[in-house]
mmCIF file of C-alpha atoms and ligand atoms in Angstrom:
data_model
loop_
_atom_site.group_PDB
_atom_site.id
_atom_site.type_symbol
_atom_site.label_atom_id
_atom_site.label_comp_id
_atom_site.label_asym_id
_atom_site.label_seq_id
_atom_site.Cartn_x
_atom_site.Cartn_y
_atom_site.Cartn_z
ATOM 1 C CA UNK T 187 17.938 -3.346 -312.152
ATOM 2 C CA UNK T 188 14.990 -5.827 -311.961
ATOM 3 C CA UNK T 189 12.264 -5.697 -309.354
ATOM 4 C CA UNK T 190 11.795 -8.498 -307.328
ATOM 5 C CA UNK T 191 8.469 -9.862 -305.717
ATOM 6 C CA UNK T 192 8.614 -13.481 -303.443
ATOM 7 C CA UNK T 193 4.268 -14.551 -303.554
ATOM 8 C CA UNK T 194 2.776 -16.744 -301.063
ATOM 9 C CA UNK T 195 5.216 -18.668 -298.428
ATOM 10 C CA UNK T 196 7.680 -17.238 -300.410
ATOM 11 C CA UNK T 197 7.758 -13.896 -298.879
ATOM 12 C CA UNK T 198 8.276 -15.569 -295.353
ATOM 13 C CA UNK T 199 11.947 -16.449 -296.080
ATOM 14 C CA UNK T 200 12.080 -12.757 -298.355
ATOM 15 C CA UNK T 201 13.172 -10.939 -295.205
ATOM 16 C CA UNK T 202 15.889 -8.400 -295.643
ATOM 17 C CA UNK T 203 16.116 -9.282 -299.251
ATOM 18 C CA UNK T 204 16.454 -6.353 -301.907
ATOM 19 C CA UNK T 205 13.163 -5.299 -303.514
ATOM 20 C CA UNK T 206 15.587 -4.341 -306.951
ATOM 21 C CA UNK T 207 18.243 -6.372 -307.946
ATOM 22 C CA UNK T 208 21.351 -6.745 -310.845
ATOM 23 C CA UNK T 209 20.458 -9.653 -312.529
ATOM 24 C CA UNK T 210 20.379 -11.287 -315.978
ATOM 25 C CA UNK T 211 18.519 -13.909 -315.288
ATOM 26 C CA UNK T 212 16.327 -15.292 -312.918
ATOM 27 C CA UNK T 213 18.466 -18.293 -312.379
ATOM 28 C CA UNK T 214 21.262 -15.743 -311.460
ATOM 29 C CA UNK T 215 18.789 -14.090 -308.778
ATOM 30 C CA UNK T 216 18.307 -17.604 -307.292
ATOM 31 C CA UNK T 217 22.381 -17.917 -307.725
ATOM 32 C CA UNK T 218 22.943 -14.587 -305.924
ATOM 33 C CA UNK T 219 20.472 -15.179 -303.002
ATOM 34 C CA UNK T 220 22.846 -18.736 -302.006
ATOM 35 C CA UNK T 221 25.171 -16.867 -299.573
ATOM 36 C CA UNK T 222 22.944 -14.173 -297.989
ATOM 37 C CA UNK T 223 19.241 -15.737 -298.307
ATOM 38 C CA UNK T 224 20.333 -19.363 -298.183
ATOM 39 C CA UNK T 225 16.334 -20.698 -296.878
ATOM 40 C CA UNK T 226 15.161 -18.715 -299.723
ATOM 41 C CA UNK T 227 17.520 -19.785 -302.249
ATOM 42 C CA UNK T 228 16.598 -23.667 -301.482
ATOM 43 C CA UNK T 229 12.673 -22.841 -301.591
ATOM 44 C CA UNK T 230 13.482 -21.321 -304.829
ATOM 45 C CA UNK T 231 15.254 -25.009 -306.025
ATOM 46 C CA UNK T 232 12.068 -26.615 -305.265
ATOM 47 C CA UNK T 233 10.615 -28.039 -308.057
ATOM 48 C CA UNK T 234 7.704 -26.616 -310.025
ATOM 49 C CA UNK T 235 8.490 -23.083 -308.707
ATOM 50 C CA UNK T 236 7.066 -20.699 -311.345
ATOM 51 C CA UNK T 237 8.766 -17.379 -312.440
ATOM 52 C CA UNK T 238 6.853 -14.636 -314.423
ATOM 53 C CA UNK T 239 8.216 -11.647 -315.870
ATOM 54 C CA UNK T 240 6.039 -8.632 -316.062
ATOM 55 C CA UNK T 241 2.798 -11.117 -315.252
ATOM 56 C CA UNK T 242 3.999 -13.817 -318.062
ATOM 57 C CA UNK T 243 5.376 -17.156 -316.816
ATOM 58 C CA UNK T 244 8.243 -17.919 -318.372
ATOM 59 C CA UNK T 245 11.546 -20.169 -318.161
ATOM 60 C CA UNK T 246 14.522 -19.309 -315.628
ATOM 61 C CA UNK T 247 16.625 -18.525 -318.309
ATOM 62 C CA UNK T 248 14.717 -15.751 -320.171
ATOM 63 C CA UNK T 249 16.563 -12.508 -320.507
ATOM 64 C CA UNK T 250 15.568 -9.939 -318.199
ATOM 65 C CA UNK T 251 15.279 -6.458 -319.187
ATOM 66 C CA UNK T 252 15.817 -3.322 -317.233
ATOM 67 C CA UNK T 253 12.702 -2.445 -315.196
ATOM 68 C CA UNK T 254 11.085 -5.930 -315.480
ATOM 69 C CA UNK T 255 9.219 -7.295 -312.423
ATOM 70 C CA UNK T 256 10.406 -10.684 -311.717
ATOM 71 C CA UNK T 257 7.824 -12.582 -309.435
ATOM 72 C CA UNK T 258 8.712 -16.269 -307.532
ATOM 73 C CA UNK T 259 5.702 -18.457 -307.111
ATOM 74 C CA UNK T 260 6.069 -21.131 -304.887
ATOM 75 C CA UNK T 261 4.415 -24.752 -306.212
ATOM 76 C CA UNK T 262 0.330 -25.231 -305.355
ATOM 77 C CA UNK T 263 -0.952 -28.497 -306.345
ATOM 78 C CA UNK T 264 -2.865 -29.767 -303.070
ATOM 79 C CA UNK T 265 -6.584 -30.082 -302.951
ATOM 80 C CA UNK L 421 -38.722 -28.959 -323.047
ATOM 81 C CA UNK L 422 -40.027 -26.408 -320.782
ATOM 82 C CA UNK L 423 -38.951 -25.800 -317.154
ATOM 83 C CA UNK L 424 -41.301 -27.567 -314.696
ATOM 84 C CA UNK L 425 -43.186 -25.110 -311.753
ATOM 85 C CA UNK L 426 -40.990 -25.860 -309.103
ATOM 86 C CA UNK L 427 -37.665 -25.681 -311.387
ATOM 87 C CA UNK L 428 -39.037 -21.915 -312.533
ATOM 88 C CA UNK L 429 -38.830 -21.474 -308.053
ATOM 89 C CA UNK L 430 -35.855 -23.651 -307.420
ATOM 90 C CA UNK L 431 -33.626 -22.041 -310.267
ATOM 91 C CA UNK L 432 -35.692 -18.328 -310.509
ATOM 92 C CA UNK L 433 -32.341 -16.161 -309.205
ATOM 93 C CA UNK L 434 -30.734 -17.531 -312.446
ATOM 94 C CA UNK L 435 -33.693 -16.815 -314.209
ATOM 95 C CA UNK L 436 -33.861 -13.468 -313.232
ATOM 96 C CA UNK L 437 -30.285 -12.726 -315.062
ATOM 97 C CA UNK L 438 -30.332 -11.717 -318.718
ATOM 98 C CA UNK L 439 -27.308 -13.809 -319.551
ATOM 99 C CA UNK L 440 -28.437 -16.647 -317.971
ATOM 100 C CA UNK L 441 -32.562 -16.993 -318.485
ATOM 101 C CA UNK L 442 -34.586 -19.808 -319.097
ATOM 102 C CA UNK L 443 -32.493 -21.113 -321.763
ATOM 103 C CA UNK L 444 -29.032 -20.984 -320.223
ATOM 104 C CA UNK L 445 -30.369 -23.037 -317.293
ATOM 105 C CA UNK L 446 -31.603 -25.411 -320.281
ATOM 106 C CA UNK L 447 -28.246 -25.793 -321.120
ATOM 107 C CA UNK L 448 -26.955 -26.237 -317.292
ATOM 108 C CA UNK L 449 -29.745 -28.621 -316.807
ATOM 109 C CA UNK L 450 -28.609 -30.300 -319.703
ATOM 110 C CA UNK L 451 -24.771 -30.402 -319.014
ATOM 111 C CA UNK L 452 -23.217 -33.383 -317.723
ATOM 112 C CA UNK L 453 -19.233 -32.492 -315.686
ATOM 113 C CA UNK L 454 -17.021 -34.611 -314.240
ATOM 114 C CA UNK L 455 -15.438 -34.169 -310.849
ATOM 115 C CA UNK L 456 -12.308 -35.574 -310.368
ATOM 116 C CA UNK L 457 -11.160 -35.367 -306.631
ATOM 117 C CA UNK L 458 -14.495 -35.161 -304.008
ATOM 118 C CA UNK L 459 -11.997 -33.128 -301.214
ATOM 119 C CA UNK L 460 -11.637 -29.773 -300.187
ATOM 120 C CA UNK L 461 -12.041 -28.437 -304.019
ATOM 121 C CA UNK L 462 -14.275 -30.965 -305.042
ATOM 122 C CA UNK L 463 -16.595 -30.236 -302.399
ATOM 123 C CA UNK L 464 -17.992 -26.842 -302.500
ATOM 124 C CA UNK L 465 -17.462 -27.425 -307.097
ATOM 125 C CA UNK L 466 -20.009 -30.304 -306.346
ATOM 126 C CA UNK L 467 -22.432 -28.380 -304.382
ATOM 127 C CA UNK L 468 -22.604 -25.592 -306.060
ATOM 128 C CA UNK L 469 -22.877 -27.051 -309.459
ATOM 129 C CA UNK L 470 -25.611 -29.618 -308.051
ATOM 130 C CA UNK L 471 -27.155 -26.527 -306.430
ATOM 131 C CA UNK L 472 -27.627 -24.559 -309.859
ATOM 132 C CA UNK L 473 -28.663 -27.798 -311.397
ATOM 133 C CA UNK L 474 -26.463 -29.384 -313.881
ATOM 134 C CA UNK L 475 -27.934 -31.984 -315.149
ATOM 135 C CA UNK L 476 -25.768 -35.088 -314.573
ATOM 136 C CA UNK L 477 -22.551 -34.875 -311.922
ATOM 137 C CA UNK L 478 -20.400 -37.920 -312.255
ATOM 138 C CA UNK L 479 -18.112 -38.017 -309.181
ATOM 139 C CA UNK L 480 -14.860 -40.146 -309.178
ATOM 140 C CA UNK L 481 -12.600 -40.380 -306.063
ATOM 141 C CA UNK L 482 -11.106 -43.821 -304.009
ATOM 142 C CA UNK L 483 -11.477 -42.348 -301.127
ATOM 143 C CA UNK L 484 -13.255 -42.653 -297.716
ATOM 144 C CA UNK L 485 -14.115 -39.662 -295.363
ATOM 145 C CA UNK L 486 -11.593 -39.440 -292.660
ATOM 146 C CA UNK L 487 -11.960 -37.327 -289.361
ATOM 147 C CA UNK L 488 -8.637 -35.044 -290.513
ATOM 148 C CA UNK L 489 -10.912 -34.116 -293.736
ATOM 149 C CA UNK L 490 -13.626 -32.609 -291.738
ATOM 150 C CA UNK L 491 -12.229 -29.305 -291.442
ATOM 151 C CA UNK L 492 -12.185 -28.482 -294.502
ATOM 152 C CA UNK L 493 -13.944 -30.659 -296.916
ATOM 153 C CA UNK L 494 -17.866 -29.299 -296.163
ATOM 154 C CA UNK L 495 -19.964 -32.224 -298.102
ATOM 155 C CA UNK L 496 -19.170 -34.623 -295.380
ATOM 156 C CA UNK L 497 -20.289 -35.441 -291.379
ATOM 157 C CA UNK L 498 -18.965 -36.724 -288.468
ATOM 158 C CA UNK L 499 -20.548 -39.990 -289.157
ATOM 159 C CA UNK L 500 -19.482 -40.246 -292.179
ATOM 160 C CA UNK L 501 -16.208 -41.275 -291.384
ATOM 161 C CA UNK L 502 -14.992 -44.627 -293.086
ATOM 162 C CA UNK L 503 -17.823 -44.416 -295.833
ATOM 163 C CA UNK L 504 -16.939 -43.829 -299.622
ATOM 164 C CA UNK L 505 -16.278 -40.051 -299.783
ATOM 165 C CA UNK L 506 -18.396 -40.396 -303.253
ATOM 166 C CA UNK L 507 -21.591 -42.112 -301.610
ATOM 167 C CA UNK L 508 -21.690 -39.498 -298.785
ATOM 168 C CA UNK L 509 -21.446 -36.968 -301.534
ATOM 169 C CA UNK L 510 -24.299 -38.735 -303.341
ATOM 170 C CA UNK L 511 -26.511 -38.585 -301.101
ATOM 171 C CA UNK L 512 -25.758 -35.426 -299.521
ATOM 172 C CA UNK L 513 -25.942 -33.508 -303.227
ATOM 173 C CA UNK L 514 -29.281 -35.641 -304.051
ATOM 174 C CA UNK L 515 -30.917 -34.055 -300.780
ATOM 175 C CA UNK L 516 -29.867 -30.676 -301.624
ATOM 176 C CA UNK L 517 -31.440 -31.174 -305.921
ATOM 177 C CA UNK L 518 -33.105 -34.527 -305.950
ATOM 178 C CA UNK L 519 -33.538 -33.986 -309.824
ATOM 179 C CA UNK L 520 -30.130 -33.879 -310.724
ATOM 180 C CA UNK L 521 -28.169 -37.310 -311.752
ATOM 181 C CA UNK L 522 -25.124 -37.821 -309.621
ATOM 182 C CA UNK L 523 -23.016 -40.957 -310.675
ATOM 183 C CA UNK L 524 -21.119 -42.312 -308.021
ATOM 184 C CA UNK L 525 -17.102 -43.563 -309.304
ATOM 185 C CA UNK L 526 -15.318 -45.063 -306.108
ATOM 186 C CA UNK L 527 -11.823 -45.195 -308.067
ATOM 187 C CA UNK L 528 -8.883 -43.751 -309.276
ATOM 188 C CA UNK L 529 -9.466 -41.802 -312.336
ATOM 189 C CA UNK L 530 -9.144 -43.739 -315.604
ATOM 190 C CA UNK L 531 -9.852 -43.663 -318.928
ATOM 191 C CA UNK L 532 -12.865 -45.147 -318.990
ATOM 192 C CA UNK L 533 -14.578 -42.439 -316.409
ATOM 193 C CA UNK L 534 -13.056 -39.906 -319.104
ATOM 194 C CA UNK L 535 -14.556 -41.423 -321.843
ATOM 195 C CA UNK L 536 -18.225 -41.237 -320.474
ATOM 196 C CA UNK L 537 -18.534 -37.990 -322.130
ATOM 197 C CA UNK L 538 -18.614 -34.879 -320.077
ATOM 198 C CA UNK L 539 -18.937 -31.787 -321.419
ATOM 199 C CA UNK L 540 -16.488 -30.462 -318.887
ATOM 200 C CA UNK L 541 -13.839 -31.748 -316.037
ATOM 201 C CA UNK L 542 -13.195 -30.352 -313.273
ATOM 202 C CA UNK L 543 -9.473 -31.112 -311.663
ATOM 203 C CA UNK L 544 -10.139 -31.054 -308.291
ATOM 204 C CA UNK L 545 -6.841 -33.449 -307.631
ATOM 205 C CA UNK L 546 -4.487 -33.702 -304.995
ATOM 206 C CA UNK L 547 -1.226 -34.453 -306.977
ATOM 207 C CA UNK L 548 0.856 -33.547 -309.895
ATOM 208 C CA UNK L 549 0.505 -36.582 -311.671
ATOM 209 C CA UNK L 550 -3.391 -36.555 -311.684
ATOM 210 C CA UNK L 551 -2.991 -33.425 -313.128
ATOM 211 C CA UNK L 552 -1.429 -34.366 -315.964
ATOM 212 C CA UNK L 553 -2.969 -37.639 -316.415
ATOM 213 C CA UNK L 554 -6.477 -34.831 -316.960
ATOM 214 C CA UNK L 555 -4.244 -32.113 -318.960
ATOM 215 C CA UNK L 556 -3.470 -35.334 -321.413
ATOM 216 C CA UNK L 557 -7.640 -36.924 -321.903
ATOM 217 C CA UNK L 558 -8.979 -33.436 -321.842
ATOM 218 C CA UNK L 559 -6.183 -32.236 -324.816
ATOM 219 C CA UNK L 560 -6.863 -35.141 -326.633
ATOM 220 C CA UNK L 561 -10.851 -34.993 -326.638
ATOM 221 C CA UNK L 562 -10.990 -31.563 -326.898
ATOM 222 C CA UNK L 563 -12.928 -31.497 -323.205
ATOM 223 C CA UNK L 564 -12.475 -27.751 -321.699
ATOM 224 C CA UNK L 565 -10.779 -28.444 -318.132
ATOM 225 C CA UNK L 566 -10.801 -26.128 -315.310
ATOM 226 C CA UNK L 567 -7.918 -26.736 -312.590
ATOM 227 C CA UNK L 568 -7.271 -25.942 -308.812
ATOM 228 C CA UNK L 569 -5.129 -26.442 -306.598
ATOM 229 C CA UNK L 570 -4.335 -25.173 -302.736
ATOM 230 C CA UNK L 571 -2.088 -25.258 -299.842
ATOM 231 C CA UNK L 572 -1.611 -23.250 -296.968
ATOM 232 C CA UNK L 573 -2.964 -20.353 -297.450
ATOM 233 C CA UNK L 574 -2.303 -20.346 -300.948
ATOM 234 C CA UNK L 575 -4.638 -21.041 -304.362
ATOM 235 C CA UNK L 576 -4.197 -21.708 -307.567
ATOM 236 C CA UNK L 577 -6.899 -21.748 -310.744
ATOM 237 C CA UNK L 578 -6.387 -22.387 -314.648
ATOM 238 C CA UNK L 579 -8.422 -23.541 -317.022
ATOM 239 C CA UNK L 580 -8.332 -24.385 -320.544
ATOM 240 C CA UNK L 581 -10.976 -24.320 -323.630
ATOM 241 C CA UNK L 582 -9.543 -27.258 -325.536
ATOM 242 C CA UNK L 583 -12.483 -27.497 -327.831
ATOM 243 C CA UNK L 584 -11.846 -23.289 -329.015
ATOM 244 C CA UNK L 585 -8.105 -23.415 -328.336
ATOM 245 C CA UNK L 586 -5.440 -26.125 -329.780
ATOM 246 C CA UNK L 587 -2.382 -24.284 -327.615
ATOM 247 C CA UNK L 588 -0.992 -23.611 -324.079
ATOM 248 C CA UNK L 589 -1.773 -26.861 -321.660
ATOM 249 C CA UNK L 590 -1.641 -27.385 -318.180
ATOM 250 C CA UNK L 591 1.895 -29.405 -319.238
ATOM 251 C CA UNK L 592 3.382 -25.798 -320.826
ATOM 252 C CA UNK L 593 3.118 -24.177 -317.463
ATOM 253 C CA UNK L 594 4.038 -27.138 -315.150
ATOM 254 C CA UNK L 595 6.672 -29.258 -316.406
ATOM 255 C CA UNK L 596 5.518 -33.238 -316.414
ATOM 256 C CA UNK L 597 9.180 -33.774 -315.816
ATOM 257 C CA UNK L 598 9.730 -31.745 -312.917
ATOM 258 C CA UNK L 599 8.177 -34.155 -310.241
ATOM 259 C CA UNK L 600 6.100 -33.351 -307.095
ATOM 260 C CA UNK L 601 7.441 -30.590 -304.764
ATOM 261 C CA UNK L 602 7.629 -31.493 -301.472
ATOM 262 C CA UNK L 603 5.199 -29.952 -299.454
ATOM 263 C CA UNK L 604 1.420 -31.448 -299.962
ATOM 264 C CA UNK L 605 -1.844 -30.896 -297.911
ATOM 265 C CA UNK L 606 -0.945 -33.673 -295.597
ATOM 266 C CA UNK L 607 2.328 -32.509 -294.339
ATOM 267 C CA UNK L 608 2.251 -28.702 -295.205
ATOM 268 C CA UNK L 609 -1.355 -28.305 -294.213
ATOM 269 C CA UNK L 610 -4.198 -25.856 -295.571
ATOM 270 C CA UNK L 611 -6.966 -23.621 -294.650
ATOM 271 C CA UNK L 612 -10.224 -24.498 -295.350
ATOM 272 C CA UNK L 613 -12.054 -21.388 -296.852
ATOM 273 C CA UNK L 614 -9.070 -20.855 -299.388
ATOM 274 C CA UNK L 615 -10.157 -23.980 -300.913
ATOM 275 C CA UNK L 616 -13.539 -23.188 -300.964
ATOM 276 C CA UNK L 617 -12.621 -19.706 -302.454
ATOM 277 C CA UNK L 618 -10.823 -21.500 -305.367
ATOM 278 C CA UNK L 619 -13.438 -24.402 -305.516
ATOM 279 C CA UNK L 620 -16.325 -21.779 -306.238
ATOM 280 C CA UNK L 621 -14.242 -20.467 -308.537
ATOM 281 C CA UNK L 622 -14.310 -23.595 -310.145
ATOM 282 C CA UNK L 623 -17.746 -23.468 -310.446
ATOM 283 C CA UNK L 624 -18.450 -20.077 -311.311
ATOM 284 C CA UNK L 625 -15.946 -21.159 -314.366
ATOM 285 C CA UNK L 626 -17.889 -24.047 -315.415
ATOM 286 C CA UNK L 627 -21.192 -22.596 -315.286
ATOM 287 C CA UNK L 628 -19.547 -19.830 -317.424
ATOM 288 C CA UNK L 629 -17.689 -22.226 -319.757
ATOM 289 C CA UNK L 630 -21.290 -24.363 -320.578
ATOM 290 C CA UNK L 631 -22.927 -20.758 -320.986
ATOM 291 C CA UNK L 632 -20.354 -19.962 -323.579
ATOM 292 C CA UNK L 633 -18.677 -17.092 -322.355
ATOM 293 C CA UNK L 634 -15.021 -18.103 -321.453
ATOM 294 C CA UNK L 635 -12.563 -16.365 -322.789
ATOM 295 C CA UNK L 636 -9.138 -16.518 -320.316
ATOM 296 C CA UNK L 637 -7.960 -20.045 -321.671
ATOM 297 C CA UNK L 638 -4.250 -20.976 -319.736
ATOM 298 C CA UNK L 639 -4.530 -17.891 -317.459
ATOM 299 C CA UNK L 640 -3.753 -18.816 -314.334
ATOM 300 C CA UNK L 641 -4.847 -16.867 -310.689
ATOM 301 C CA UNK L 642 -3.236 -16.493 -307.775
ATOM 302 C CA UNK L 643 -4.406 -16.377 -303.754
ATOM 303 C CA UNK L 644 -2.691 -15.382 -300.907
ATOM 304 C CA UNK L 645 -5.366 -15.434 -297.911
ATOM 305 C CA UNK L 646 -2.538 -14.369 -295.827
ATOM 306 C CA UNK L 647 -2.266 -10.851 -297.479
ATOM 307 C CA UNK L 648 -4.928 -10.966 -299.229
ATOM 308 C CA UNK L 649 -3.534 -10.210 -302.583
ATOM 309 C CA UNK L 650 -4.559 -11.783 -306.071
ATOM 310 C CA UNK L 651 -2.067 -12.557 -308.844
ATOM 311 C CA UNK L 652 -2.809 -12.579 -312.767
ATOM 312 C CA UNK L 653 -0.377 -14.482 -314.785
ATOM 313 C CA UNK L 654 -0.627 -15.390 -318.494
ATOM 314 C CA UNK L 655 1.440 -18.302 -319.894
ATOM 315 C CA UNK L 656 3.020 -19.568 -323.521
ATOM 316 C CA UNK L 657 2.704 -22.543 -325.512
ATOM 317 C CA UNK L 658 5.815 -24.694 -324.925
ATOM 318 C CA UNK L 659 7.592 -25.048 -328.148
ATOM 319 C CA UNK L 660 8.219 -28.646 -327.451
ATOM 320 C CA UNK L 661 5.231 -29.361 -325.459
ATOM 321 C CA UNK L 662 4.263 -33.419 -325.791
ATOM 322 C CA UNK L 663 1.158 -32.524 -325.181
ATOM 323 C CA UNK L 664 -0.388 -29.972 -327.295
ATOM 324 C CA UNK L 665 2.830 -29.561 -329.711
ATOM 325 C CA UNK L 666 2.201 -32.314 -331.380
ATOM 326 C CA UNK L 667 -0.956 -31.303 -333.829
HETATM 327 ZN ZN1 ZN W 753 1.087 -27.889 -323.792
#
């Protein structure tokens, strides 16, 4: 199981989603939220959405390990 | 060169500090930064950073002040509307440290405006490609850059010590590829104090990075203002980067 953790506008659309989850991947998390969590699962297709694993940004398709704490971050580049 | 009487008043709650002293506000005084983006970052960087008294602030942005900026972006007045946003910031930053040399760019950022030579920019942007366009000149000549960004209640800072660190750009973390997401300022919206939250942080990094003691090079911070809550992330070199892979 992998912890899960939506930041920012994110968490609006986290509602009712698991805080653990059975993933691989967190390109399978985004592919398991499509039926339930559909609004979230399209935020999460946005581009430049960042993923970090245990604090360290890293690519959708890094290996996930049991325990690790996945976190979404949603894009920020207005000023 | 010695400080001047009413420098030793104007600047004393810096001189007061034992890591900062008469001789790191030499070096501020000294320091020339460039500003890339006079809005709701670039604001409270430039005031702030004119306010502790870098030397020379070169300001680039096309812009004019428009009534929808005024809630946020706390250089400019009511009657400023229609003006050059860089002018009103001129003359607003000269009233505040008449000493300091504030060079007015009213364009788009190019290479020329990067090649004058500052010891530091400071991405104060609005869009993606900006970004990278800063990520690219500041790589190549080894000019540290310190990034923000907001929206909604959300912030955003990295910054990068290209002179001590030859690895991990703005482009490893946000993919030049990837294109702008869809929500922006101007149709998402944003709160104004979360952008001056991130824009002093701007400037406490700066006067940090010109006192020499950075050290957090591609770590990036998070803000929620609407829980409160901070993020710490660290970040990897892209193997393939075409930015900083290439060396
Ligand atoms: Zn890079």
């Amino acid at each position: 199981m992998v912890k899960l953790l939506f930041f920012g506008r994110l968490s609006d659309y986290a509602n009712g989603v698991p805080t653990q989850i059975q993933a691989s991947t967190a390109a399978e998390i985004r592919q398991q939220l499509v039926t339930e969590h559909p609004l979230l699962a399209t935020e999460l297709s946005e581009p430049q959405v960042l993923v970090a694993v245990n604090k360290q940004i890293v690519d959708w398709q890094q290996a996930l390990q049991d325990g690790d704490e996945v976190a979404f971050l949603p894009p920020v580049t207005g000023g | 060169m010695s400080l001047s009487d009413e420098q030793f008043l104007r600047y004393s709650r810096h001189l007061l500090m034992a890591d900062i002293g008469e001789q790191g506000q030499q070096t501020l005084l000294q320091s020339h930064v460039l500003i890339v983006g006079l809005g709701g970052l670039g604001c409270p960087v430039a005031l702030y950073l004119a306010a502790a008294g870098i030397g020379r602030l070169s300001l680039c942005d096309a812009d004019t002040v428009d009534i929808t900026n005024l809630q946020r972006q706390i250089l400019y007045k009511t009657e400023d509307c229609d003006q050059l946003k860089v002018d009103c910031a001129k003359t607003a930053l000269q009233q505040l440290n008449p000493a300091i040399d504030v060079v007015a760019h009213a364009s788009e950022i190019s290479a020329e405006i990067l090649e004058l030579g500052a010891d530091i920019v400071v991405d104060c942007t609005d869009n993606l490609a900006a970004r990278q366009l800063l990520n690219c000149h500041c790589y190549q000549r080894a000019t540290p850059l310190v990034s923000a960004s907001a929206i909604g209640w959300e912030g955003q800072l990295v910054s990068f010590d290209f002179k001590a660190n030859r690895r991990l750009c703005y482009n490893c973390i946000i993919d030049e590829n990837a294109g702008d997401p869809t929500m922006n300022c101007a149709n998402a919206g944003v709160v104004g104090p979360v952008l001056g939250a991130m824009g002093s942080l701007q400037a406490a990094t700066v006067i940090r990075m010109l006192l020499g003691q950075f050290d957090q090079h591609g770590e990036m911070q998070r803000y929620d203002a609407k829980t409160g809550r901070w993020l710490y992330l660290t970040a990897s070199p892209k193997p393939l980067c075409a930015i900083c892979a290439t060396e």
